mmCIF file of C-alpha atoms in Angstrom:
data_model
loop_
_atom_site.group_PDB
_atom_site.id
_atom_site.type_symbol
_atom_site.label_atom_id
_atom_site.label_comp_id
_atom_site.label_asym_id
_atom_site.label_seq_id
_atom_site.Cartn_x
_atom_site.Cartn_y
_atom_site.Cartn_z
ATOM 1 C CA UNK A 1 0.000 0.000 0.000
ATOM 2 C CA UNK A 2 1.310 3.448 -0.828
ATOM 3 C CA UNK A 3 2.314 5.371 2.286
ATOM 4 C CA UNK A 4 0.459 8.544 1.264
ATOM 5 C CA UNK A 5 -2.806 6.655 0.813
ATOM 6 C CA UNK A 6 -2.323 4.763 4.064
ATOM 7 C CA UNK A 7 -1.668 7.967 6.029
ATOM 8 C CA UNK A 8 -4.662 9.804 4.555
ATOM 9 C CA UNK A 9 -6.875 6.786 5.250
ATOM 10 C CA UNK A 10 -5.854 6.778 8.927
ATOM 11 C CA UNK A 11 -6.405 10.540 9.172
ATOM 12 C CA UNK A 12 -9.900 10.131 7.686
ATOM 13 C CA UNK A 13 -10.711 7.436 10.239
ATOM 14 C CA UNK A 14 -9.622 9.738 13.083
ATOM 15 C CA UNK A 15 -11.554 12.813 11.896
ATOM 16 C CA UNK A 16 -14.668 12.174 13.987
ATOM 17 C CA UNK A 17 -12.763 11.821 17.266
ATOM 18 C CA UNK A 18 -10.537 14.796 16.395
ATOM 19 C CA UNK A 19 -13.632 16.953 15.868
ATOM 20 C CA UNK A 20 -14.318 16.490 19.592
ATOM 21 C CA UNK A 21 -11.133 18.496 20.186
ATOM 22 C CA UNK A 22 -11.967 21.269 17.736
ATOM 23 C CA UNK A 23 -10.257 20.048 14.569
ATOM 24 C CA UNK A 24 -11.928 21.583 11.529
ATOM 25 C CA UNK A 25 -9.564 20.044 8.951
ATOM 26 C CA UNK A 26 -6.525 17.809 9.001
ATOM 27 C CA UNK A 27 -4.085 17.352 6.160
ATOM 28 C CA UNK A 28 -0.825 15.874 4.981
ATOM 29 C CA UNK A 29 2.072 17.826 3.466
ATOM 30 C CA UNK A 30 5.763 17.318 2.876
ATOM 31 C CA UNK A 31 7.738 14.313 1.734
ATOM 32 C CA UNK A 32 5.080 11.666 2.398
ATOM 33 C CA UNK A 33 2.541 13.628 0.362
ATOM 34 C CA UNK A 34 4.955 13.755 -2.575
ATOM 35 C CA UNK A 35 6.122 10.136 -2.082
ATOM 36 C CA UNK A 36 9.664 11.458 -1.575
ATOM 37 C CA UNK A 37 10.138 10.148 1.961
ATOM 38 C CA UNK A 38 13.208 8.305 3.181
ATOM 39 C CA UNK A 39 14.122 6.507 6.399
ATOM 40 C CA UNK A 40 14.768 9.836 8.152
ATOM 41 C CA UNK A 41 11.481 11.468 7.099
ATOM 42 C CA UNK A 42 8.733 12.404 9.493
ATOM 43 C CA UNK A 43 5.048 12.675 8.649
ATOM 44 C CA UNK A 44 4.066 16.331 8.307
ATOM 45 C CA UNK A 45 0.496 16.961 9.470
ATOM 46 C CA UNK A 46 -1.379 20.256 9.357
ATOM 47 C CA UNK A 47 -4.207 20.868 11.828
ATOM 48 C CA UNK A 48 -6.810 23.566 11.260
ATOM 49 C CA UNK A 49 -8.801 24.190 14.450
ATOM 50 C CA UNK A 50 -12.107 25.966 14.875
ATOM 51 C CA UNK A 51 -10.968 29.317 16.378
ATOM 52 C CA UNK A 52 -12.744 28.902 19.714
ATOM 53 C CA UNK A 53 -11.299 25.388 20.136
ATOM 54 C CA UNK A 54 -7.632 26.127 19.432
ATOM 55 C CA UNK A 55 -6.245 25.588 22.921
ATOM 56 C CA UNK A 56 -3.053 24.072 24.246
ATOM 57 C CA UNK A 57 -4.981 21.189 25.841
ATOM 58 C CA UNK A 58 -6.818 20.378 22.607
ATOM 59 C CA UNK A 59 -3.594 20.530 20.614
ATOM 60 C CA UNK A 60 -1.852 18.169 23.042
ATOM 61 C CA UNK A 61 -4.775 15.712 22.958
ATOM 62 C CA UNK A 62 -4.795 15.752 19.146
ATOM 63 C CA UNK A 63 -1.032 15.090 19.151
ATOM 64 C CA UNK A 64 -1.529 12.154 21.518
ATOM 65 C CA UNK A 65 -4.267 10.654 19.323
ATOM 66 C CA UNK A 66 -2.147 11.014 16.193
ATOM 67 C CA UNK A 67 0.979 9.606 17.830
ATOM 68 C CA UNK A 68 -1.054 6.563 18.890
ATOM 69 C CA UNK A 69 -2.371 6.211 15.323
ATOM 70 C CA UNK A 70 1.157 6.272 13.840
ATOM 71 C CA UNK A 71 3.327 4.458 16.424
ATOM 72 C CA UNK A 72 6.116 3.550 14.002
ATOM 73 C CA UNK A 73 6.575 7.082 12.639
ATOM 74 C CA UNK A 74 7.954 10.425 13.747
ATOM 75 C CA UNK A 75 5.339 13.156 13.395
ATOM 76 C CA UNK A 76 5.681 16.881 12.802
ATOM 77 C CA UNK A 77 2.299 18.352 13.723
ATOM 78 C CA UNK A 78 1.648 22.033 13.094
ATOM 79 C CA UNK A 79 -1.422 24.221 13.279
ATOM 80 C CA UNK A 80 -2.548 26.502 10.493
ATOM 81 C CA UNK A 81 -2.074 29.500 12.780
ATOM 82 C CA UNK A 82 1.390 28.279 13.772
ATOM 83 C CA UNK A 83 2.801 28.257 10.248
ATOM 84 C CA UNK A 84 5.774 30.473 9.491
ATOM 85 C CA UNK A 85 4.920 33.558 7.471
ATOM 86 C CA UNK A 86 7.807 32.637 5.169
ATOM 87 C CA UNK A 87 6.693 29.133 4.162
ATOM 88 C CA UNK A 88 3.096 28.978 5.374
ATOM 89 C CA UNK A 89 1.517 29.874 2.043
ATOM 90 C CA UNK A 90 3.533 27.141 0.308
ATOM 91 C CA UNK A 91 2.434 24.541 2.871
ATOM 92 C CA UNK A 92 -1.211 25.588 2.574
ATOM 93 C CA UNK A 93 -1.070 25.213 -1.222
ATOM 94 C CA UNK A 94 0.450 21.745 -1.116
ATOM 95 C CA UNK A 95 -1.553 20.240 1.767
ATOM 96 C CA UNK A 96 -3.961 17.425 0.920
ATOM 97 C CA UNK A 97 -6.789 17.281 3.437
ATOM 98 C CA UNK A 98 -8.265 14.024 4.685
#
């Protein structure tokens, strides 16, 4: 199974529970999206929260859920509001949402 498809499938399965913590959208970007990953690659995940639900506690719970869903992988989880102004627009353009 292709890694990109596998990752997006898992993210889709987790969407309903993640909504309980304020996740509006969740997406994949980076090397796994482009099928350019190597043994050192992490999975890059973008979280877009509903504004009133973007709290530290919700972010930490979402991270815990995702880390449990991908136990064999390193994750780099960022929020839409936490993106760098220098590369954020590029990441938003390339992200594929689950």
